[in-house]
């Protein structure tokens, strides 16, 4: 069984195209886009677990967030 490894990374985003940061069914969110990108890059396994340091609502831009 593979060992779980934790990492932290800082990122920013312009929120105009997102319906918030946390995953919601059938709408585009920051977390969903990051998970898709990690999966395509084969970076964090097939289903990476992301925990954000803070959340944003729909349309809100974040200068810096940490996951």
mmCIF file of the C-alpha atoms, coordinates in Angstrom:
data_MODEL
# 
_entry.id   MODEL 
# 
loop_
_atom_site.group_PDB 
_atom_site.id 
_atom_site.type_symbol 
_atom_site.label_atom_id 
_atom_site.label_alt_id 
_atom_site.label_comp_id 
_atom_site.label_asym_id 
_atom_site.label_entity_id 
_atom_site.label_seq_id 
_atom_site.pdbx_PDB_ins_code 
_atom_site.Cartn_x 
_atom_site.Cartn_y 
_atom_site.Cartn_z 
_atom_site.occupancy 
_atom_site.B_iso_or_equiv 
_atom_site.pdbx_formal_charge 
_atom_site.auth_seq_id 
_atom_site.auth_comp_id 
_atom_site.auth_asym_id 
_atom_site.auth_atom_id 
_atom_site.pdbx_PDB_model_num 
ATOM 1  C CA . UNK A 1 1  ? 0.000   0.000  0.000   1.00 0.00 ? 1  UNK A CA 1 
ATOM 2  C CA . UNK A 1 2  ? 1.309   3.448  -0.922  1.00 0.00 ? 2  UNK A CA 1 
ATOM 3  C CA . UNK A 1 3  ? 2.287   5.818  1.852   1.00 0.00 ? 3  UNK A CA 1 
ATOM 4  C CA . UNK A 1 4  ? 0.401   9.116  2.016   1.00 0.00 ? 4  UNK A CA 1 
ATOM 5  C CA . UNK A 1 5  ? 2.572   12.201 1.781   1.00 0.00 ? 5  UNK A CA 1 
ATOM 6  C CA . UNK A 1 6  ? 1.421   15.684 2.683   1.00 0.00 ? 6  UNK A CA 1 
ATOM 7  C CA . UNK A 1 7  ? 2.559   18.790 0.844   1.00 0.00 ? 7  UNK A CA 1 
ATOM 8  C CA . UNK A 1 8  ? 1.517   22.425 0.934   1.00 0.00 ? 8  UNK A CA 1 
ATOM 9  C CA . UNK A 1 9  ? 1.439   24.814 -1.990  1.00 0.00 ? 9  UNK A CA 1 
ATOM 10 C CA . UNK A 1 10 ? 0.386   28.421 -2.422  1.00 0.00 ? 10 UNK A CA 1 
ATOM 11 C CA . UNK A 1 11 ? -1.748  29.531 -5.350  1.00 0.00 ? 11 UNK A CA 1 
ATOM 12 C CA . UNK A 1 12 ? -3.942  32.390 -6.505  1.00 0.00 ? 12 UNK A CA 1 
ATOM 13 C CA . UNK A 1 13 ? -6.888  32.677 -8.848  1.00 0.00 ? 13 UNK A CA 1 
ATOM 14 C CA . UNK A 1 14 ? -9.264  35.127 -10.465 1.00 0.00 ? 14 UNK A CA 1 
ATOM 15 C CA . UNK A 1 15 ? -12.684 34.059 -9.258  1.00 0.00 ? 15 UNK A CA 1 
ATOM 16 C CA . UNK A 1 16 ? -14.847 35.349 -12.128 1.00 0.00 ? 16 UNK A CA 1 
ATOM 17 C CA . UNK A 1 17 ? -15.109 31.895 -13.716 1.00 0.00 ? 17 UNK A CA 1 
ATOM 18 C CA . UNK A 1 18 ? -15.579 29.921 -10.489 1.00 0.00 ? 18 UNK A CA 1 
ATOM 19 C CA . UNK A 1 19 ? -18.558 29.091 -8.270  1.00 0.00 ? 19 UNK A CA 1 
ATOM 20 C CA . UNK A 1 20 ? -16.410 29.194 -5.134  1.00 0.00 ? 20 UNK A CA 1 
ATOM 21 C CA . UNK A 1 21 ? -13.366 27.282 -4.009  1.00 0.00 ? 21 UNK A CA 1 
ATOM 22 C CA . UNK A 1 22 ? -14.884 24.059 -2.638  1.00 0.00 ? 22 UNK A CA 1 
ATOM 23 C CA . UNK A 1 23 ? -16.235 21.266 -4.828  1.00 0.00 ? 23 UNK A CA 1 
ATOM 24 C CA . UNK A 1 24 ? -19.915 21.517 -5.728  1.00 0.00 ? 24 UNK A CA 1 
ATOM 25 C CA . UNK A 1 25 ? -21.824 19.239 -8.079  1.00 0.00 ? 25 UNK A CA 1 
ATOM 26 C CA . UNK A 1 26 ? -22.126 20.330 -11.713 1.00 0.00 ? 26 UNK A CA 1 
ATOM 27 C CA . UNK A 1 27 ? -20.435 23.739 -11.421 1.00 0.00 ? 27 UNK A CA 1 
ATOM 28 C CA . UNK A 1 28 ? -16.844 24.841 -11.928 1.00 0.00 ? 28 UNK A CA 1 
ATOM 29 C CA . UNK A 1 29 ? -14.869 25.321 -8.701  1.00 0.00 ? 29 UNK A CA 1 
ATOM 30 C CA . UNK A 1 30 ? -11.232 25.999 -7.870  1.00 0.00 ? 30 UNK A CA 1 
ATOM 31 C CA . UNK A 1 31 ? -10.817 22.697 -6.019  1.00 0.00 ? 31 UNK A CA 1 
ATOM 32 C CA . UNK A 1 32 ? -12.311 20.676 -8.869  1.00 0.00 ? 32 UNK A CA 1 
ATOM 33 C CA . UNK A 1 33 ? -10.014 22.354 -11.428 1.00 0.00 ? 33 UNK A CA 1 
ATOM 34 C CA . UNK A 1 34 ? -6.942  21.717 -9.246  1.00 0.00 ? 34 UNK A CA 1 
ATOM 35 C CA . UNK A 1 35 ? -7.861  18.059 -8.774  1.00 0.00 ? 35 UNK A CA 1 
ATOM 36 C CA . UNK A 1 36 ? -8.344  17.619 -12.529 1.00 0.00 ? 36 UNK A CA 1 
ATOM 37 C CA . UNK A 1 37 ? -4.977  19.288 -13.217 1.00 0.00 ? 37 UNK A CA 1 
ATOM 38 C CA . UNK A 1 38 ? -3.170  17.095 -10.653 1.00 0.00 ? 38 UNK A CA 1 
ATOM 39 C CA . UNK A 1 39 ? -4.791  13.991 -12.097 1.00 0.00 ? 39 UNK A CA 1 
ATOM 40 C CA . UNK A 1 40 ? -3.783  14.909 -15.676 1.00 0.00 ? 40 UNK A CA 1 
ATOM 41 C CA . UNK A 1 41 ? -0.215  15.603 -14.517 1.00 0.00 ? 41 UNK A CA 1 
ATOM 42 C CA . UNK A 1 42 ? -0.179  12.283 -12.607 1.00 0.00 ? 42 UNK A CA 1 
ATOM 43 C CA . UNK A 1 43 ? 1.060   14.299 -9.657  1.00 0.00 ? 43 UNK A CA 1 
ATOM 44 C CA . UNK A 1 44 ? -0.986  13.109 -6.702  1.00 0.00 ? 44 UNK A CA 1 
ATOM 45 C CA . UNK A 1 45 ? -2.520  9.765  -7.576  1.00 0.00 ? 45 UNK A CA 1 
ATOM 46 C CA . UNK A 1 46 ? -5.935  9.236  -9.029  1.00 0.00 ? 46 UNK A CA 1 
ATOM 47 C CA . UNK A 1 47 ? -7.918  11.162 -6.411  1.00 0.00 ? 47 UNK A CA 1 
ATOM 48 C CA . UNK A 1 48 ? -5.848  13.763 -4.545  1.00 0.00 ? 48 UNK A CA 1 
ATOM 49 C CA . UNK A 1 49 ? -7.232  15.046 -1.250  1.00 0.00 ? 49 UNK A CA 1 
ATOM 50 C CA . UNK A 1 50 ? -6.987  18.837 -1.112  1.00 0.00 ? 50 UNK A CA 1 
ATOM 51 C CA . UNK A 1 51 ? -7.596  20.853 2.041   1.00 0.00 ? 51 UNK A CA 1 
ATOM 52 C CA . UNK A 1 52 ? -7.655  24.604 1.599   1.00 0.00 ? 52 UNK A CA 1 
ATOM 53 C CA . UNK A 1 53 ? -6.566  27.057 4.294   1.00 0.00 ? 53 UNK A CA 1 
ATOM 54 C CA . UNK A 1 54 ? -9.563  29.240 3.459   1.00 0.00 ? 54 UNK A CA 1 
ATOM 55 C CA . UNK A 1 55 ? -12.638 29.299 1.229   1.00 0.00 ? 55 UNK A CA 1 
ATOM 56 C CA . UNK A 1 56 ? -14.040 31.787 -1.225  1.00 0.00 ? 56 UNK A CA 1 
ATOM 57 C CA . UNK A 1 57 ? -17.555 32.331 -2.525  1.00 0.00 ? 57 UNK A CA 1 
ATOM 58 C CA . UNK A 1 58 ? -18.598 32.479 -6.168  1.00 0.00 ? 58 UNK A CA 1 
ATOM 59 C CA . UNK A 1 59 ? -16.810 35.186 -8.138  1.00 0.00 ? 59 UNK A CA 1 
ATOM 60 C CA . UNK A 1 60 ? -14.292 36.003 -5.385  1.00 0.00 ? 60 UNK A CA 1 
ATOM 61 C CA . UNK A 1 61 ? -10.607 36.340 -6.316  1.00 0.00 ? 61 UNK A CA 1 
ATOM 62 C CA . UNK A 1 62 ? -7.855  35.074 -4.024  1.00 0.00 ? 62 UNK A CA 1 
ATOM 63 C CA . UNK A 1 63 ? -4.445  36.720 -4.025  1.00 0.00 ? 63 UNK A CA 1 
ATOM 64 C CA . UNK A 1 64 ? -3.044  33.727 -2.103  1.00 0.00 ? 64 UNK A CA 1 
ATOM 65 C CA . UNK A 1 65 ? -4.503  30.518 -0.745  1.00 0.00 ? 65 UNK A CA 1 
ATOM 66 C CA . UNK A 1 66 ? -2.727  27.426 0.569   1.00 0.00 ? 66 UNK A CA 1 
ATOM 67 C CA . UNK A 1 67 ? -3.711  23.819 0.076   1.00 0.00 ? 67 UNK A CA 1 
# 
